[in-house]
């Protein structure tokens, strides 16, 4: 049985004091509620990683800390970059790879994303590999083909052992930050397709155990319906993760 994972991607939001206040609020809510059946992770700006890890550790919280990106190289003269090994040493346990904003705004192609997968796995981080289609892909009924291509160019270049350590996040690009959401049926169809592709490439065991998250404007109002789908194993939450009460409502959904 795959354990649900609710992960909050804070993107480039919150100053330091706001971030730590949000973490403190989450810890208090966690103590009042039973989150044992669900894994919870937050992805604050990388600058706050060590502070978040130490605060959560001191509070004996089960909330994991991830980062939103890592470099495609292990070290060297790459001003401004943070390697997977550095992020792991700072206490991060997970990393987002290939978020649609990284693909669109920073021109990250499949070769770059594949290297980031390798770097994060070698460092002992759990990659959350994002994939998803644009609105025009869905309108032209190319959405399954688009996602399959993204998997072929990244995840399926890994060995079966390495791929089994990856989490997939399906994010319909047309539903990110727009208020639009894929219907539960649309989400289930794509998640089932992704699992089928993993099964065809590797085997039944890898497909059955791989967690596939939904990452397109999940919020308290639609979380129950989305999370009740058999192949939806959790959510990658954007805006709703910046409000402790909204995020906790999704967790308990």
XYZ file of N, CA and C in Angstrom:
759
model
N 0.845 -1.196 0.000
C 0.000 0.000 0.000
C 0.880 1.246 0.000
N 0.682 2.096 -1.010
C 1.490 3.309 -1.089
C 1.001 4.341 -0.062
N 1.934 4.896 0.686
C 1.584 5.908 1.678
C 1.447 7.256 0.993
N 0.400 7.985 1.313
C 0.184 9.297 0.723
C 1.310 10.253 1.134
N 1.659 11.172 0.216
C 2.640 12.225 0.484
C 2.020 13.555 0.097
N 1.975 14.477 1.047
C 1.527 15.846 0.782
C 2.743 16.748 0.928
N 3.122 17.392 -0.182
C 4.343 18.202 -0.221
C 4.003 19.641 -0.586
N 4.523 20.574 0.161
C 4.251 21.993 -0.065
C 5.415 22.688 -0.743
N 5.199 23.155 -1.968
C 6.209 23.899 -2.707
C 5.979 25.389 -2.482
N 6.841 26.007 -1.674
C 6.657 27.414 -1.319
C 7.128 28.371 -2.410
N 7.837 27.855 -3.402
C 8.377 28.680 -4.493
C 9.166 29.856 -3.898
N 9.160 31.022 -4.533
C 9.940 32.146 -4.011
C 9.020 33.078 -3.210
N 8.494 32.514 -2.106
C 7.592 33.256 -1.227
C 8.118 33.214 0.204
N 7.717 34.185 0.990
C 7.957 34.295 2.437
C 9.383 34.744 2.775
N 9.464 35.778 3.603
C 10.768 36.127 4.155
C 11.082 35.162 5.291
N 12.260 35.297 5.890
C 12.707 34.303 6.863
C 11.752 34.182 8.043
N 11.345 35.315 8.613
C 10.469 35.268 9.784
C 9.118 34.650 9.439
N 8.589 34.987 8.264
C 7.311 34.391 7.845
C 7.440 32.881 7.657
N 8.567 32.473 7.074
C 8.780 31.041 6.839
C 8.851 30.275 8.152
N 9.609 30.794 9.104
C 9.745 30.082 10.373
C 8.437 30.095 11.159
N 7.661 31.169 11.038
C 6.349 31.206 11.695
C 5.424 30.151 11.107
N 5.471 29.989 9.786
C 4.642 28.976 9.141
C 5.048 27.576 9.589
N 6.343 27.329 9.686
C 6.819 26.025 10.152
C 6.356 25.769 11.592
N 6.456 26.795 12.427
C 6.020 26.652 13.824
C 4.523 26.346 13.889
N 3.735 27.016 13.049
C 2.289 26.752 13.025
C 2.008 25.313 12.589
N 2.738 24.834 11.595
C 2.539 23.460 11.126
C 2.874 22.446 12.213
N 3.943 22.705 12.947
C 4.327 21.793 14.031
C 3.229 21.731 15.096
N 2.658 22.867 15.434
C 1.593 22.881 16.434
C 0.370 22.113 15.954
N 0.029 22.280 14.673
C -1.106 21.539 14.116
C -0.793 20.053 14.066
N 0.441 19.718 13.692
C 0.855 18.310 13.645
C 0.686 17.650 15.007
N 1.036 18.363 16.073
C 0.942 17.796 17.413
C -0.504 17.542 17.826
N -1.431 18.318 17.253
C -2.842 18.162 17.613
C -3.557 17.132 16.747
N -2.911 16.707 15.684
C -3.558 15.808 14.736
C -2.702 14.564 14.505
N -3.347 13.541 14.001
C -2.655 12.296 13.692
C -2.285 12.286 12.210
N -1.020 12.569 11.895
C -0.552 12.540 10.519
C 0.240 11.269 10.234
N 0.108 10.257 11.081
C 0.933 9.061 10.935
C 0.682 8.316 9.630
N -0.509 8.477 9.067
C -0.842 7.754 7.848
C -0.409 8.495 6.585
N 0.165 9.675 6.753
C 0.537 10.515 5.604
C 1.938 11.083 5.809
N 2.765 11.014 4.785
C 4.047 11.703 4.813
C 3.826 13.167 4.440
N 4.540 14.058 5.109
C 4.404 15.494 4.864
C 5.787 16.067 4.603
N 5.891 16.919 3.597
C 7.162 17.571 3.273
C 6.910 19.019 2.896
N 7.884 19.861 3.182
C 7.836 21.258 2.745
C 9.088 21.553 1.922
N 8.904 22.444 0.958
C 10.001 22.848 0.084
C 10.151 24.365 0.165
N 10.775 24.866 1.226
C 10.986 26.310 1.343
C 12.120 26.753 0.425
N 12.314 28.051 0.251
C 13.508 28.511 -0.460
C 14.765 27.909 0.178
N 15.736 27.565 -0.650
C 16.913 26.823 -0.179
C 17.652 27.540 0.945
N 17.565 28.869 0.968
C 18.237 29.658 2.002
C 17.805 29.253 3.404
N 16.587 28.744 3.540
C 16.031 28.427 4.850
C 16.185 26.950 5.226
N 16.829 26.172 4.386
C 16.845 24.725 4.579
C 17.365 24.308 5.955
N 18.557 24.777 6.299
C 19.171 24.346 7.556
C 18.349 24.776 8.760
N 17.838 25.998 8.718
C 17.019 26.489 9.828
C 15.761 25.641 9.977
N 15.133 25.313 8.847
C 13.911 24.500 8.883
C 14.193 23.115 9.440
N 15.277 22.501 8.973
C 15.626 21.149 9.420
C 15.882 21.135 10.927
N 16.643 22.098 11.422
C 16.973 22.125 12.847
C 15.733 22.391 13.700
N 14.874 23.299 13.239
C 13.653 23.595 13.995
C 12.779 22.350 14.087
N 12.573 21.674 12.960
C 11.714 20.492 12.934
C 12.312 19.347 13.744
N 13.631 19.209 13.685
C 14.301 18.168 14.467
C 14.132 18.423 15.964
N 14.339 19.661 16.392
C 14.201 20.016 17.806
C 12.766 19.829 18.291
N 11.819 20.014 17.373
C 10.407 19.861 17.728
C 9.944 18.421 17.614
N 10.853 17.516 17.232
C 10.533 16.095 17.030
C 9.384 15.908 16.039
N 9.437 16.727 14.991
C 8.418 16.668 13.949
C 8.795 15.632 12.897
N 7.788 15.046 12.251
C 8.006 14.100 11.165
C 8.025 14.796 9.807
N 7.813 16.100 9.773
C 7.786 16.830 8.507
C 9.183 16.825 7.880
N 9.248 16.449 6.612
C 10.519 16.415 5.901
C 10.750 17.747 5.180
N 12.024 18.037 4.937
C 12.379 19.273 4.241
C 13.033 18.938 2.908
N 12.479 19.479 1.852
C 13.053 19.321 0.527
C 13.495 20.662 -0.034
N 14.124 20.621 -1.188
C 14.541 21.842 -1.877
C 13.894 21.854 -3.262
N 13.809 23.046 -3.836
C 13.068 23.228 -5.072
C 13.898 22.976 -6.325
N 15.202 22.801 -6.153
C 16.084 22.677 -7.315
C 17.453 22.239 -6.830
N 18.247 21.702 -7.742
C 19.662 21.455 -7.460
C 20.440 21.628 -8.757
N 21.741 21.739 -8.643
C 22.583 21.903 -9.828
C 22.684 20.593 -10.596
N 23.001 20.722 -11.872
C 23.178 19.544 -12.727
C 24.617 19.042 -12.700
N 25.449 19.638 -11.842
C 26.855 19.249 -11.687
C 27.157 19.068 -10.210
N 28.227 18.347 -9.919
C 28.544 18.041 -8.520
C 29.314 19.154 -7.827
N 30.150 19.878 -8.572
C 30.898 21.006 -8.007
C 31.557 21.762 -9.152
N 32.254 22.855 -8.814
C 32.974 23.583 -9.847
C 32.638 25.061 -9.861
N 33.098 25.746 -10.903
C 32.944 27.193 -11.035
C 31.577 27.514 -11.645
N 30.540 27.349 -10.836
C 29.169 27.595 -11.281
C 28.517 28.570 -10.301
N 28.841 29.837 -10.463
C 28.406 30.870 -9.530
C 26.890 30.834 -9.324
N 26.496 30.802 -8.067
C 25.084 30.846 -7.726
C 24.404 29.509 -7.622
N 25.067 28.418 -8.029
C 24.448 27.101 -8.002
C 24.653 26.416 -6.638
N 23.775 25.479 -6.339
C 23.877 24.668 -5.131
C 23.829 23.209 -5.540
N 24.855 22.462 -5.191
C 24.910 21.059 -5.596
C 24.011 20.207 -4.711
N 23.652 19.043 -5.221
C 22.842 18.101 -4.448
C 23.555 17.695 -3.163
N 24.879 17.524 -3.230
C 25.633 17.154 -2.028
C 25.578 18.250 -0.974
N 25.649 19.514 -1.395
C 25.543 20.624 -0.443
C 24.172 20.630 0.239
N 23.144 20.417 -0.561
C 21.777 20.459 -0.041
C 21.523 19.295 0.903
N 22.062 18.133 0.558
C 21.952 16.978 1.453
C 22.659 17.253 2.776
N 23.846 17.847 2.712
C 24.602 18.157 3.923
C 23.885 19.195 4.781
N 23.080 20.044 4.151
C 22.318 21.043 4.902
C 21.091 20.442 5.567
N 20.784 19.188 5.251
C 19.687 18.499 5.908
C 18.497 18.176 5.030
N 18.519 18.616 3.778
C 17.413 18.303 2.876
C 17.365 16.806 2.611
N 16.168 16.281 2.407
C 16.027 14.862 2.087
C 15.368 14.636 0.730
N 14.796 15.688 0.139
C 14.082 15.563 -1.123
C 14.405 16.766 -2.013
N 14.143 16.613 -3.312
C 14.395 17.725 -4.237
C 13.426 17.641 -5.408
N 12.897 18.796 -5.803
C 12.059 18.865 -6.992
C 12.950 18.923 -8.225
N 12.605 18.155 -9.235
C 13.339 18.155 -10.500
C 12.335 18.392 -11.636
N 12.608 19.371 -12.486
C 11.811 19.553 -13.689
C 10.469 20.209 -13.491
N 10.307 21.011 -12.436
C 9.049 21.745 -12.289
C 8.815 22.578 -13.544
N 7.563 22.735 -13.920
C 7.241 23.429 -15.173
C 7.819 24.837 -15.221
N 7.947 25.481 -14.063
C 8.537 26.824 -14.049
C 10.027 26.779 -14.341
N 10.709 25.735 -13.909
C 12.128 25.573 -14.243
C 12.291 25.301 -15.741
N 11.398 24.485 -16.284
C 11.463 24.191 -17.722
C 11.187 25.447 -18.541
N 10.178 26.225 -18.121
C 9.742 27.370 -18.924
C 10.646 28.586 -18.760
N 11.004 28.932 -17.521
C 11.720 30.185 -17.265
C 13.231 30.026 -17.322
N 13.720 28.813 -17.093
C 15.165 28.602 -17.057
C 15.635 27.641 -18.147
N 14.737 27.333 -19.063
C 15.060 26.550 -20.259
C 15.734 25.216 -19.939
N 15.281 24.560 -18.874
C 15.864 23.274 -18.503
C 15.301 22.184 -19.412
N 16.175 21.584 -20.202
C 15.733 20.536 -21.110
C 15.934 19.161 -20.467
N 15.577 18.134 -21.212
C 15.607 16.780 -20.658
C 17.004 16.331 -20.262
N 18.023 16.745 -21.006
C 19.391 16.345 -20.655
C 19.811 16.951 -19.323
N 19.454 18.208 -19.104
C 19.759 18.865 -17.824
C 19.002 18.162 -16.697
N 17.729 17.856 -16.927
C 16.923 17.218 -15.890
C 17.436 15.825 -15.563
N 17.887 15.105 -16.579
C 18.441 13.773 -16.328
C 19.696 13.868 -15.462
N 20.551 14.844 -15.749
C 21.754 15.016 -14.919
C 21.383 15.375 -13.487
N 20.344 16.184 -13.330
C 19.905 16.536 -11.979
C 19.359 15.312 -11.240
N 18.658 14.461 -11.960
C 18.215 13.211 -11.347
C 19.408 12.408 -10.850
N 20.419 12.266 -11.696
C 21.608 11.507 -11.309
C 22.299 12.141 -10.105
N 22.474 13.466 -10.126
C 23.148 14.161 -9.026
C 22.384 13.963 -7.709
N 21.071 14.112 -7.760
C 20.285 14.003 -6.529
C 20.289 12.578 -5.986
N 20.162 11.596 -6.860
C 20.198 10.198 -6.418
C 21.556 9.836 -5.843
N 22.622 10.289 -6.478
C 23.972 10.008 -5.979
C 24.210 10.644 -4.617
N 23.556 11.767 -4.366
C 23.726 12.465 -3.081
C 22.842 11.887 -1.984
N 21.931 10.988 -2.345
C 21.034 10.412 -1.350
C 19.755 11.189 -1.149
N 19.450 12.101 -2.070
C 18.186 12.830 -2.023
C 17.115 12.044 -2.781
N 15.871 12.208 -2.383
C 14.755 11.618 -3.121
C 14.241 12.634 -4.126
N 14.383 12.352 -5.425
C 13.890 13.305 -6.420
C 12.380 13.180 -6.605
N 11.736 14.316 -6.744
C 10.335 14.361 -7.154
C 10.344 14.926 -8.571
N 10.179 14.058 -9.542
C 10.282 14.441 -10.948
C 8.929 14.920 -11.448
N 8.881 16.167 -11.898
C 7.636 16.765 -12.373
C 7.481 16.558 -13.870
N 6.265 16.280 -14.287
C 5.957 16.152 -15.709
C 4.529 16.626 -15.925
N 4.231 17.036 -17.146
C 2.873 17.495 -17.411
C 2.775 18.227 -18.730
N 1.551 18.351 -19.206
C 1.314 18.906 -20.525
C 0.836 20.356 -20.480
N 1.047 21.055 -21.595
C 0.493 22.391 -21.787
C -0.972 22.264 -22.217
N -1.687 23.381 -22.167
C -3.103 23.371 -22.533
C -3.298 22.927 -23.979
N -2.403 23.391 -24.885
C -2.556 23.018 -26.291
C -2.367 21.514 -26.507
N -1.509 20.893 -25.667
C -1.328 19.436 -25.762
C -2.619 18.705 -25.413
N -3.296 19.181 -24.386
C -4.543 18.521 -23.990
C -5.641 18.774 -25.019
N -5.716 19.997 -25.519
C -6.759 20.291 -26.505
C -6.583 19.477 -27.778
N -5.322 19.176 -28.129
C -5.061 18.396 -29.344
C -4.964 16.894 -29.055
N -5.335 16.523 -27.821
C -5.334 15.125 -27.381
C -3.937 14.506 -27.517
N -2.924 15.306 -27.183
C -1.543 14.835 -27.191
C -0.974 14.737 -25.776
N -1.846 14.856 -24.762
C -1.349 14.948 -23.391
C -0.668 13.660 -22.922
N -1.220 12.509 -23.283
C -0.575 11.254 -22.891
C 0.781 11.109 -23.586
N 0.819 11.450 -24.850
C 2.069 11.360 -25.619
C 3.123 12.310 -25.056
N 2.693 13.525 -24.687
C 3.615 14.518 -24.132
C 4.259 14.017 -22.848
N 3.462 13.492 -21.942
C 3.992 13.010 -20.661
C 4.872 11.780 -20.875
N 4.480 10.914 -21.776
C 5.312 9.739 -22.080
C 6.686 10.163 -22.583
N 6.722 11.167 -23.452
C 8.008 11.672 -23.950
C 8.871 12.201 -22.816
N 8.271 12.938 -21.900
C 9.031 13.492 -20.780
C 9.618 12.377 -19.911
N 8.868 11.323 -19.706
C 9.370 10.190 -18.920
C 10.470 9.447 -19.671
N 10.274 9.247 -20.957
C 11.285 8.554 -21.767
C 12.615 9.291 -21.758
N 12.566 10.611 -21.717
C 13.778 11.416 -21.814
C 14.466 11.628 -20.472
N 13.853 11.205 -19.392
C 14.424 11.431 -18.055
C 14.402 10.152 -17.224
N 13.265 9.833 -16.643
C 13.151 8.698 -15.730
C 13.587 7.391 -16.366
N 13.195 7.171 -17.606
C 13.441 5.868 -18.226
C 14.872 5.716 -18.735
N 15.699 6.726 -18.557
C 17.126 6.590 -18.832
C 17.884 6.081 -17.609
N 17.192 5.996 -16.476
C 17.792 5.473 -15.250
C 17.669 3.951 -15.222
N 18.480 3.340 -14.375
C 18.315 1.917 -14.122
C 17.027 1.692 -13.339
N 16.546 0.478 -13.320
C 15.328 0.177 -12.568
C 15.508 0.483 -11.089
N 16.683 0.148 -10.539
C 16.937 0.407 -9.119
C 16.891 1.897 -8.822
N 17.525 2.700 -9.668
C 17.513 4.144 -9.453
C 16.122 4.717 -9.637
N 15.419 4.279 -10.675
C 14.078 4.792 -10.945
C 13.124 4.492 -9.796
N 13.320 3.372 -9.116
C 12.425 2.992 -8.024
C 12.522 3.945 -6.839
N 13.554 4.784 -6.822
C 13.743 5.751 -5.727
C 13.164 7.116 -6.061
N 12.545 7.241 -7.230
C 12.008 8.518 -7.700
C 10.510 8.585 -7.437
N 10.036 9.773 -7.077
C 8.606 10.063 -6.978
C 8.226 10.911 -8.194
N 7.077 10.632 -8.781
C 6.597 11.410 -9.917
C 5.550 12.411 -9.439
N 5.589 13.622 -9.975
C 4.525 14.597 -9.732
C 3.948 15.015 -11.075
N 2.697 14.656 -11.309
C 2.021 15.076 -12.532
C 1.437 16.464 -12.316
N 1.879 17.403 -13.123
C 1.380 18.770 -13.005
C 0.888 19.255 -14.367
N -0.426 19.207 -14.607
C -0.951 19.804 -15.828
C -0.632 21.296 -15.818
N 0.209 21.728 -16.734
C 0.741 23.091 -16.674
C -0.385 24.118 -16.725
N -1.451 23.792 -17.418
C -2.582 24.706 -17.544
C -3.341 24.891 -16.237
N -3.033 24.082 -15.224
C -3.752 24.160 -13.950
C -2.879 24.678 -12.811
N -1.665 25.153 -13.109
C -0.755 25.593 -12.055
C -0.903 27.091 -11.853
N -1.350 27.483 -10.660
C -1.476 28.891 -10.335
C -2.576 29.606 -11.088
N -3.436 28.856 -11.775
C -4.493 29.473 -12.577
C -5.852 29.372 -11.907
N -5.950 28.530 -10.875
C -7.240 28.262 -10.274
C -7.971 27.128 -10.971
N -7.511 26.778 -12.174
C -8.074 25.623 -12.879
C -7.499 24.335 -12.280
N -8.290 23.297 -12.315
C -7.848 22.014 -11.786
C -8.326 20.911 -12.711
N -7.470 19.928 -12.934
C -7.937 18.753 -13.657
C -9.030 18.082 -12.825
N -10.019 17.556 -13.482
C -11.057 16.844 -12.745
C -10.448 15.595 -12.118
N -11.070 15.063 -11.086
C -10.551 13.817 -10.509
C -10.394 12.720 -11.556
N -11.320 12.668 -12.508
C -11.250 11.650 -13.553
C -10.053 11.900 -14.473
N -9.805 13.165 -14.841
C -8.647 13.493 -15.681
C -7.347 13.164 -14.960
N -7.286 13.511 -13.666
C -6.083 13.215 -12.891
C -5.846 11.707 -12.832
N -6.889 10.952 -12.547
C -6.760 9.497 -12.450
C -6.305 8.896 -13.778
N -6.857 9.369 -14.883
C -6.474 8.848 -16.195
C -4.979 9.029 -16.445
N -4.456 10.222 -16.124
C -3.034 10.465 -16.373
C -2.159 9.699 -15.394
N -2.565 9.632 -14.147
C -1.781 8.889 -13.164
C -1.728 7.403 -13.528
N -2.856 6.867 -13.985
C -2.883 5.469 -14.409
C -2.001 5.266 -15.638
N -2.000 6.256 -16.531
C -1.142 6.178 -17.719
C 0.328 6.167 -17.313
N 0.709 7.043 -16.396
C 2.096 7.097 -15.932
C 2.497 5.760 -15.312
N 1.626 5.205 -14.484
C 1.942 3.934 -13.837
C 2.071 2.810 -14.874
N 1.225 2.866 -15.907
C 1.293 1.872 -16.976
C 2.608 1.975 -17.738
N 3.066 3.209 -17.986
C 4.327 3.413 -18.678
C 5.495 2.873 -17.849
N 5.458 3.115 -16.543
C 6.504 2.596 -15.655
C 6.484 1.069 -15.659
N 5.300 0.491 -15.649
C 5.166 -0.971 -15.681
C 5.758 -1.538 -16.973
N 5.469 -0.887 -18.095
C 5.971 -1.375 -19.380
C 7.489 -1.251 -19.479
N 8.040 -0.187 -18.899
C 9.484 0.034 -18.976
C 10.242 -0.849 -17.988
N 9.719 -0.986 -16.778
C 10.409 -1.737 -15.731
C 9.632 -3.014 -15.394
N 8.849 -2.976 -14.328
C 8.069 -4.170 -13.987
C 6.899 -3.781 -13.095
N 6.094 -4.765 -12.770
C 4.887 -4.541 -11.973
C 5.226 -4.002 -10.587
N 6.261 -4.551 -9.976
C 6.621 -4.134 -8.622
C 7.017 -2.665 -8.577
N 7.839 -2.226 -9.528
C 8.258 -0.816 -9.567
C 7.061 0.091 -9.774
N 6.168 -0.297 -10.698
C 4.989 0.517 -10.976
C 4.050 0.581 -9.773
N 3.882 -0.539 -9.109
C 2.962 -0.596 -7.975
C 3.450 0.250 -6.813
N 4.760 0.273 -6.600
C 5.319 0.969 -5.438
C 5.644 2.439 -5.682
N 5.700 2.868 -6.943
C 6.077 4.258 -7.233
C 4.932 5.212 -6.883
N 5.250 6.242 -6.125
C 4.235 7.223 -5.777
C 4.120 8.272 -6.889
N 2.873 8.573 -7.264
C 2.594 9.570 -8.289
C 1.692 10.627 -7.661
N 2.211 11.843 -7.526
C 1.479 12.941 -6.891
C 0.760 13.782 -7.936
N -0.303 14.446 -7.506
C -0.984 15.410 -8.379
C -0.536 16.813 -8.003
N -0.157 17.605 -9.005
C 0.388 18.933 -8.727
C -0.259 20.049 -9.506
N -1.567 20.093 -9.571
C -2.224 21.160 -10.319
C -3.338 21.826 -9.543
N -2.977 22.783 -8.687
C -3.967 23.562 -7.920
C -4.847 22.698 -7.021
N -4.208 21.776 -6.287
C -4.951 21.060 -5.251
C -5.159 21.992 -4.077
N -6.364 22.015 -3.553
C -6.709 22.873 -2.429
C -7.738 22.166 -1.556
N -8.076 22.731 -0.389
C -8.996 22.027 0.504
C -10.314 21.632 -0.151
N -10.789 22.459 -1.083
C -12.095 22.204 -1.687
C -12.119 20.978 -2.602
N -10.971 20.619 -3.168
C -10.985 19.493 -4.107
C -10.078 18.337 -3.679
N -9.421 18.473 -2.529
C -8.421 17.477 -2.124
C -9.019 16.088 -1.916
N -10.175 16.011 -1.267
C -10.766 14.702 -0.978
C -11.055 13.951 -2.265
N -11.637 14.645 -3.242
C -11.985 13.985 -4.502
C -10.748 13.532 -5.260
N -9.724 14.380 -5.293
C -8.502 14.019 -6.009
C -7.765 12.882 -5.309
N -7.640 12.980 -3.989
C -6.861 11.994 -3.249
C -7.567 10.647 -3.121
N -8.850 10.616 -3.436
C -9.579 9.352 -3.373
C -9.389 8.502 -4.625
N -8.749 9.078 -5.652
C -8.511 8.320 -6.877
C -7.452 7.249 -6.619
N -7.604 6.061 -7.174
C -6.723 4.941 -6.818
C -5.252 5.133 -7.174
N -4.958 5.947 -8.190
C -3.567 6.130 -8.580
C -2.995 7.485 -8.190
N -3.742 8.264 -7.419
C -3.258 9.560 -6.926
C -2.723 9.349 -5.518
N -1.419 9.462 -5.376
C -0.745 9.096 -4.125
C -0.372 10.295 -3.257
N -0.987 11.434 -3.540
C -0.693 12.619 -2.752
C -0.720 13.850 -3.628
N -0.198 14.947 -3.096
C -0.243 16.198 -3.838
C 1.021 17.012 -3.674
N 1.377 17.710 -4.744
C 2.412 18.738 -4.693
C 1.673 20.062 -4.679
N 1.650 20.699 -3.525
C 0.760 21.829 -3.270
C 1.528 23.142 -3.418
N 0.945 24.091 -4.134
C 1.560 25.404 -4.303
C 0.994 26.403 -3.311
N 0.101 27.266 -3.786
C -0.405 28.369 -2.968
C -1.006 27.949 -1.647
N -1.737 26.852 -1.633
C -2.391 26.416 -0.396
C -1.402 25.984 0.674
N -0.151 25.703 0.292
C 0.841 25.280 1.286
C 1.407 26.457 2.069
N 1.078 27.679 1.647
C 1.572 28.872 2.339
C 0.658 29.284 3.489
N -0.463 28.592 3.637
C -1.397 28.830 4.733
C -1.499 27.558 5.556
N -1.085 27.627 6.817
C -1.016 26.420 7.645
C -2.355 25.694 7.722
N -3.455 26.443 7.859
C -4.752 25.786 8.002
C -5.176 25.088 6.725
N -4.928 25.718 5.561
C -5.280 25.095 4.292
C -4.426 23.851 4.035
N -3.131 23.972 4.297
C -2.226 22.844 4.076
C -2.599 21.678 4.972
N -2.894 21.958 6.223
C -3.245 20.885 7.156
C -4.572 20.240 6.779
N -5.499 21.012 6.233
C -6.761 20.425 5.776
C -6.541 19.436 4.663
N -5.630 19.762 3.748
C -5.302 18.833 2.663
C -4.645 17.573 3.223
N -3.751 17.752 4.185
C -3.065 16.599 4.791
C -4.059 15.640 5.408
N -5.066 16.163 6.085
C -6.025 15.310 6.769
C -7.142 14.825 5.844
N -7.069 15.225 4.570
C -8.086 14.779 3.607
C -7.929 13.310 3.253
